[in-house]
PDB file of C-alpha atoms in Angstrom:
ATOM      1  CA  MET A   1     -17.686  27.684 -50.318  1.00  0.00           C
ATOM      2  CA  GLN A   2     -18.715  29.501 -46.995  1.00  0.00           C
ATOM      3  CA  LYS A   3     -16.683  26.361 -45.605  1.00  0.00           C
ATOM      4  CA  TYR A   4     -13.738  27.106 -46.798  1.00  0.00           C
ATOM      5  CA  ILE A   5     -13.685  31.673 -46.186  1.00  0.00           C
ATOM      6  CA  LEU A   6     -14.913  30.174 -42.699  1.00  0.00           C
ATOM      7  CA  LEU A   7     -12.470  28.418 -42.308  1.00  0.00           C
ATOM      8  CA  THR A   8     -10.196  30.692 -44.101  1.00  0.00           C
ATOM      9  CA  LEU A   9     -11.154  33.283 -41.726  1.00  0.00           C
ATOM     10  CA  LEU A  10     -10.312  30.919 -38.150  1.00  0.00           C
ATOM     11  CA  CYS A  11      -6.768  29.367 -39.861  1.00  0.00           C
ATOM     12  CA  SER A  12      -5.917  33.120 -40.225  1.00  0.00           C
ATOM     13  CA  SER A  13      -7.595  34.876 -36.794  1.00  0.00           C
ATOM     14  CA  THR A  14      -5.498  31.610 -35.227  1.00  0.00           C
ATOM     15  CA  MET A  15      -2.317  32.435 -36.339  1.00  0.00           C
ATOM     16  CA  LEU A  16      -2.735  36.496 -36.307  1.00  0.00           C
ATOM     17  CA  SER A  17      -3.367  35.681 -32.329  1.00  0.00           C
ATOM     18  CA  ALA A  18      -0.189  33.253 -31.799  1.00  0.00           C
ATOM     19  CA  GLN A  19       2.154  35.837 -33.728  1.00  0.00           C
ATOM     20  CA  PHE A  20       1.137  38.973 -31.808  1.00  0.00           C
ATOM     21  CA  GLY A  21      -0.047  37.146 -28.454  1.00  0.00           C
ATOM     22  CA  LYS A  22      -1.477  38.569 -25.793  1.00  0.00           C
ATOM     23  CA  ASN A  23       1.557  39.593 -23.024  1.00  0.00           C
ATOM     24  CA  CYS A  24       3.869  42.456 -24.114  1.00  0.00           C
ATOM     25  CA  GLU A  25       2.688  45.417 -24.872  1.00  0.00           C
ATOM     26  CA  LEU A  26       1.912  47.025 -28.637  1.00  0.00           C
ATOM     27  CA  ARG A  27       4.650  50.051 -27.637  1.00  0.00           C
ATOM     28  CA  GLN A  28       5.451  52.253 -24.472  1.00  0.00           C
ATOM     29  CA  PHE A  29       7.460  55.461 -25.073  1.00  0.00           C
ATOM     30  CA  LYS A  30       9.555  56.350 -22.105  1.00  0.00           C
ATOM     31  CA  ILE A  31      11.196  58.743 -20.580  1.00  0.00           C
ATOM     32  CA  ASN A  32      14.215  57.892 -18.425  1.00  0.00           C
ATOM     33  CA  VAL A  33      15.536  59.916 -15.424  1.00  0.00           C
ATOM     34  CA  PHE A  34      18.291  58.183 -13.781  1.00  0.00           C
ATOM     35  CA  ASN A  35      20.672  58.099 -16.627  1.00  0.00           C
ATOM     36  CA  PRO A  36      19.047  61.058 -18.755  1.00  0.00           C
ATOM     37  CA  GLY A  37      16.773  60.076 -21.854  1.00  0.00           C
ATOM     38  CA  ILE A  38      14.172  59.033 -23.769  1.00  0.00           C
ATOM     39  CA  GLU A  39      13.832  54.461 -24.468  1.00  0.00           C
ATOM     40  CA  TYR A  40      11.086  53.600 -26.603  1.00  0.00           C
ATOM     41  CA  GLU A  41      10.314  49.637 -26.051  1.00  0.00           C
ATOM     42  CA  MET A  42       8.320  47.310 -28.955  1.00  0.00           C
ATOM     43  CA  ALA A  43       6.688  44.067 -29.043  1.00  0.00           C
ATOM     44  CA  LEU A  44       7.758  41.568 -31.669  1.00  0.00           C
ATOM     45  CA  GLY A  45       5.889  38.425 -30.700  1.00  0.00           C
ATOM     46  CA  VAL A  46       4.078  36.781 -27.933  1.00  0.00           C
ATOM     47  CA  ASN A  47       7.099  37.461 -25.173  1.00  0.00           C
ATOM     48  CA  THR A  48       9.557  39.355 -27.323  1.00  0.00           C
ATOM     49  CA  THR A  49      10.286  43.248 -27.487  1.00  0.00           C
ATOM     50  CA  PHE A  50      12.644  45.281 -29.323  1.00  0.00           C
ATOM     51  CA  ASP A  51      14.488  48.464 -26.830  1.00  0.00           C
ATOM     52  CA  ILE A  52      16.371  51.057 -27.806  1.00  0.00           C
ATOM     53  CA  LYS A  53      17.458  53.676 -25.625  1.00  0.00           C
ATOM     54  CA  ALA A  54      19.272  57.383 -26.690  1.00  0.00           C
ATOM     55  CA  GLY A  55      20.178  59.724 -23.289  1.00  0.00           C
ATOM     56  CA  LEU A  56      23.649  59.997 -20.959  1.00  0.00           C
ATOM     57  CA  GLN A  57      24.326  56.848 -19.703  1.00  0.00           C
ATOM     58  CA  VAL A  58      27.070  55.753 -16.422  1.00  0.00           C
ATOM     59  CA  ALA A  59      29.494  53.524 -18.247  1.00  0.00           C
ATOM     60  CA  ILE A  60      33.205  51.598 -17.649  1.00  0.00           C
ATOM     61  CA  ASP A  61      35.653  53.274 -20.102  1.00  0.00           C
ATOM     62  CA  PRO A  62      37.882  50.554 -21.708  1.00  0.00           C
ATOM     63  CA  ALA A  63      41.059  53.000 -22.644  1.00  0.00           C
ATOM     64  CA  LEU A  64      41.702  53.538 -18.802  1.00  0.00           C
ATOM     65  CA  SER A  65      44.246  51.139 -17.418  1.00  0.00           C
ATOM     66  CA  ASP A  66      42.232  50.442 -14.456  1.00  0.00           C
ATOM     67  CA  ILE A  67      38.732  50.627 -16.335  1.00  0.00           C
ATOM     68  CA  TYR A  68      36.657  50.100 -12.833  1.00  0.00           C
ATOM     69  CA  ASN A  69      38.027  52.648 -10.702  1.00  0.00           C
ATOM     70  CA  GLU A  70      36.535  55.470 -12.255  1.00  0.00           C
ATOM     71  CA  LEU A  71      33.070  55.472 -14.362  1.00  0.00           C
ATOM     72  CA  GLY A  72      32.039  57.766 -16.912  1.00  0.00           C
ATOM     73  CA  PHE A  73      28.729  59.496 -18.441  1.00  0.00           C
ATOM     74  CA  PHE A  74      28.458  59.175 -21.804  1.00  0.00           C
ATOM     75  CA  PRO A  75      26.021  60.040 -24.319  1.00  0.00           C
ATOM     76  CA  ALA A  76      24.445  56.455 -25.347  1.00  0.00           C
ATOM     77  CA  ILE A  77      22.316  54.630 -27.773  1.00  0.00           C
ATOM     78  CA  ALA A  78      21.745  50.835 -26.804  1.00  0.00           C
ATOM     79  CA  GLY A  79      19.554  48.272 -27.956  1.00  0.00           C
ATOM     80  CA  GLN A  80      17.670  45.263 -26.915  1.00  0.00           C
ATOM     81  CA  TYR A  81      16.205  42.375 -27.951  1.00  0.00           C
ATOM     82  CA  ARG A  82      14.099  40.979 -25.193  1.00  0.00           C
ATOM     83  CA  TYR A  83      12.188  37.925 -24.107  1.00  0.00           C
ATOM     84  CA  TYR A  84      10.487  37.907 -20.910  1.00  0.00           C
ATOM     85  CA  TYR A  85       9.797  34.882 -19.563  1.00  0.00           C
ATOM     86  CA  ASN A  86       7.709  34.535 -17.117  1.00  0.00           C
ATOM     87  CA  PHE A  87       4.478  35.959 -18.014  1.00  0.00           C
ATOM     88  CA  GLU A  88       2.793  33.746 -17.652  1.00  0.00           C
ATOM     89  CA  LYS A  89       3.648  32.745 -14.005  1.00  0.00           C
ATOM     90  CA  ARG A  90       3.094  36.275 -12.845  1.00  0.00           C
ATOM     91  CA  GLN A  91      -0.534  36.013 -13.811  1.00  0.00           C
ATOM     92  CA  ARG A  92      -1.023  32.774 -12.182  1.00  0.00           C
ATOM     93  CA  ASN A  93       0.259  33.705  -8.841  1.00  0.00           C
ATOM     94  CA  ARG A  94      -2.140  37.188 -10.017  1.00  0.00           C
ATOM     95  CA  ARG A  95       0.957  39.402 -10.175  1.00  0.00           C
ATOM     96  CA  GLN A  96       0.233  42.658 -12.947  1.00  0.00           C
ATOM     97  CA  VAL A  97       1.735  42.075 -16.096  1.00  0.00           C
ATOM     98  CA  TYR A  98       1.551  45.712 -17.481  1.00  0.00           C
ATOM     99  CA  GLY A  99       4.250  47.614 -19.403  1.00  0.00           C
ATOM    100  CA  ASN A 100       5.956  44.641 -19.268  1.00  0.00           C
ATOM    101  CA  SER A 101       6.362  43.926 -15.975  1.00  0.00           C
ATOM    102  CA  ALA A 102       8.086  40.230 -16.192  1.00  0.00           C
ATOM    103  CA  ASN A 103      11.896  39.126 -16.012  1.00  0.00           C
ATOM    104  CA  TYR A 104      13.987  38.827 -18.737  1.00  0.00           C
ATOM    105  CA  ILE A 105      17.662  37.775 -20.619  1.00  0.00           C
ATOM    106  CA  ALA A 106      18.456  40.025 -24.093  1.00  0.00           C
ATOM    107  CA  PRO A 107      21.102  40.688 -26.201  1.00  0.00           C
ATOM    108  CA  ALA A 108      22.249  43.799 -25.870  1.00  0.00           C
ATOM    109  CA  ALA A 109      24.523  45.959 -27.546  1.00  0.00           C
ATOM    110  CA  ALA A 110      25.976  50.151 -27.055  1.00  0.00           C
ATOM    111  CA  VAL A 111      27.408  52.862 -28.507  1.00  0.00           C
ATOM    112  CA  PHE A 112      28.936  55.103 -26.459  1.00  0.00           C
ATOM    113  CA  PHE A 113      30.165  58.856 -27.985  1.00  0.00           C
ATOM    114  CA  PRO A 114      32.187  60.287 -25.036  1.00  0.00           C
ATOM    115  CA  GLY A 115      34.368  62.598 -27.260  1.00  0.00           C
ATOM    116  CA  SER A 116      37.998  63.714 -26.617  1.00  0.00           C
ATOM    117  CA  ARG A 117      39.407  63.557 -23.578  1.00  0.00           C
ATOM    118  CA  THR A 118      42.557  63.109 -21.904  1.00  0.00           C
ATOM    119  CA  ILE A 119      44.385  59.266 -20.591  1.00  0.00           C
ATOM    120  CA  GLU A 120      47.727  59.499 -19.497  1.00  0.00           C
ATOM    121  CA  ASN A 121      48.770  62.227 -20.702  1.00  0.00           C
ATOM    122  CA  GLN A 122      47.256  60.942 -24.234  1.00  0.00           C
ATOM    123  CA  VAL A 123      44.395  62.268 -25.816  1.00  0.00           C
ATOM    124  CA  VAL A 124      41.643  59.657 -27.046  1.00  0.00           C
ATOM    125  CA  ASP A 125      38.528  59.983 -28.536  1.00  0.00           C
ATOM    126  CA  ASN A 126      37.417  57.006 -30.400  1.00  0.00           C
ATOM    127  CA  ILE A 127      34.139  55.730 -29.153  1.00  0.00           C
ATOM    128  CA  ILE A 128      33.270  52.870 -27.045  1.00  0.00           C
ATOM    129  CA  THR A 129      30.926  49.660 -28.207  1.00  0.00           C
ATOM    130  CA  TYR A 130      30.352  46.872 -26.790  1.00  0.00           C
ATOM    131  CA  ALA A 131      28.228  44.046 -27.483  1.00  0.00           C
ATOM    132  CA  GLY A 132      26.469  41.287 -24.979  1.00  0.00           C
ATOM    133  CA  LEU A 133      24.221  39.034 -23.002  1.00  0.00           C
ATOM    134  CA  VAL A 134      22.104  40.501 -19.749  1.00  0.00           C
ATOM    135  CA  THR A 135      19.686  39.429 -17.876  1.00  0.00           C
ATOM    136  CA  GLY A 136      17.018  41.776 -16.362  1.00  0.00           C
ATOM    137  CA  LEU A 137      13.837  42.725 -15.269  1.00  0.00           C
ATOM    138  CA  GLN A 138      11.157  45.641 -15.779  1.00  0.00           C
ATOM    139  CA  ARG A 139       8.357  46.797 -13.801  1.00  0.00           C
ATOM    140  CA  SER A 140       6.284  49.483 -13.881  1.00  0.00           C
ATOM    141  CA  TYR A 141       3.009  50.849 -12.128  1.00  0.00           C
ATOM    142  CA  ASN A 142      -0.676  52.420 -13.548  1.00  0.00           C
ATOM    143  CA  SER A 143       0.919  55.135 -11.794  1.00  0.00           C
ATOM    144  CA  GLY A 144       3.316  55.629 -15.154  1.00  0.00           C
ATOM    145  CA  ILE A 145       6.482  54.489 -13.115  1.00  0.00           C
ATOM    146  CA  ASN A 146       8.696  52.645 -14.913  1.00  0.00           C
ATOM    147  CA  PHE A 147      12.428  51.177 -14.150  1.00  0.00           C
ATOM    148  CA  SER A 148      14.167  48.713 -15.431  1.00  0.00           C
ATOM    149  CA  VAL A 149      17.617  46.907 -13.694  1.00  0.00           C
ATOM    150  CA  ASP A 150      19.343  44.221 -16.480  1.00  0.00           C
ATOM    151  CA  VAL A 151      22.514  42.699 -15.492  1.00  0.00           C
ATOM    152  CA  GLY A 152      25.618  41.007 -18.106  1.00  0.00           C
ATOM    153  CA  ALA A 153      28.787  40.909 -20.494  1.00  0.00           C
ATOM    154  CA  ALA A 154      30.204  42.193 -23.389  1.00  0.00           C
ATOM    155  CA  TYR A 155      32.516  41.992 -25.408  1.00  0.00           C
ATOM    156  CA  TYR A 156      33.728  45.890 -25.756  1.00  0.00           C
ATOM    157  CA  PHE A 157      35.637  47.118 -27.964  1.00  0.00           C
ATOM    158  CA  GLY A 158      37.157  49.753 -30.386  1.00  0.00           C
ATOM    159  CA  THR A 159      39.781  51.137 -27.804  1.00  0.00           C
ATOM    160  CA  SER A 160      43.484  49.827 -26.676  1.00  0.00           C
ATOM    161  CA  ASN A 161      42.038  47.523 -24.238  1.00  0.00           C
ATOM    162  CA  ASP A 162      38.869  45.363 -26.338  1.00  0.00           C
ATOM    163  CA  GLY A 163      37.779  42.519 -23.691  1.00  0.00           C
ATOM    164  CA  VAL A 164      34.747  41.234 -22.294  1.00  0.00           C
ATOM    165  CA  TYR A 165      33.780  43.357 -18.786  1.00  0.00           C
ATOM    166  CA  PRO A 166      30.404  44.069 -17.469  1.00  0.00           C
ATOM    167  CA  VAL A 167      27.728  45.334 -17.758  1.00  0.00           C
ATOM    168  CA  ALA A 168      25.253  47.017 -15.781  1.00  0.00           C
ATOM    169  CA  ASN A 169      21.880  48.921 -17.167  1.00  0.00           C
ATOM    170  CA  ILE A 170      19.715  50.765 -14.287  1.00  0.00           C
ATOM    171  CA  SER A 171      16.827  52.638 -16.178  1.00  0.00           C
ATOM    172  CA  ILE A 172      13.898  55.212 -13.993  1.00  0.00           C
ATOM    173  CA  GLY A 173      11.689  56.723 -15.678  1.00  0.00           C
ATOM    174  CA  PHE A 174       7.898  57.502 -16.688  1.00  0.00           C
ATOM    175  CA  ILE A 175       5.586  55.600 -19.069  1.00  0.00           C
ATOM    176  CA  ILE A 176       4.364  59.296 -21.370  1.00  0.00           C
ATOM    177  CA  SER A 177       2.721  56.934 -24.419  1.00  0.00           C
ATOM    178  CA  GLU A 178       1.294  53.759 -24.670  1.00  0.00           C
ATOM    179  CA  LYS A 179       0.350  51.610 -26.407  1.00  0.00           C
ATOM    180  CA  ARG A 180      -2.197  48.961 -24.552  1.00  0.00           C
ATOM    181  CA  TRP A 181      -2.368  45.624 -25.624  1.00  0.00           C
ATOM    182  CA  CYS A 182      -4.529  42.722 -24.133  1.00  0.00           C
ATOM    183  CA  VAL A 183      -3.319  40.906 -21.202  1.00  0.00           C
ATOM    184  CA  GLY A 184      -3.212  37.325 -20.695  1.00  0.00           C
ATOM    185  CA  LYS A 185      -5.501  34.546 -22.558  1.00  0.00           C
TER     186      LYS A 185
END
């Protein structure tokens, strides 16, 4: 009977280790300065996190006839399911992985709330939404400073000019609360 209990505990601890892993921070709460707002990132698996942010962001406006001519600064909610693919390489090279300091790929989605605006003498009051794929990097330092940059492409919809357009995000800010997980194996 004791052998079965020991075997069950051993298997459970192995599955628990495989589920949560040792790479990602369990959760982080950040304040962004570059795009003013708040951001929350939580670990979902060994190398995956869900990142959600709310605040003001720079964005293109697909309702414009020449979308690249002028950028808007809109309230937004954005989310990414990040897969960090180089934790092990960074650890082998003795680089820091604190605060999920690694490179990632992520499906991304965002909703922008620009409010009413006049474009070519017409009042436009629709929201701007996109869904796409980005690749990027995030770096965090022991001082709490954090930055991330990602680029990709997304399908923008909800306007008269629906289509695939570029996405670029820059976040610079501070980690104000964290729940650290053991880093490395």
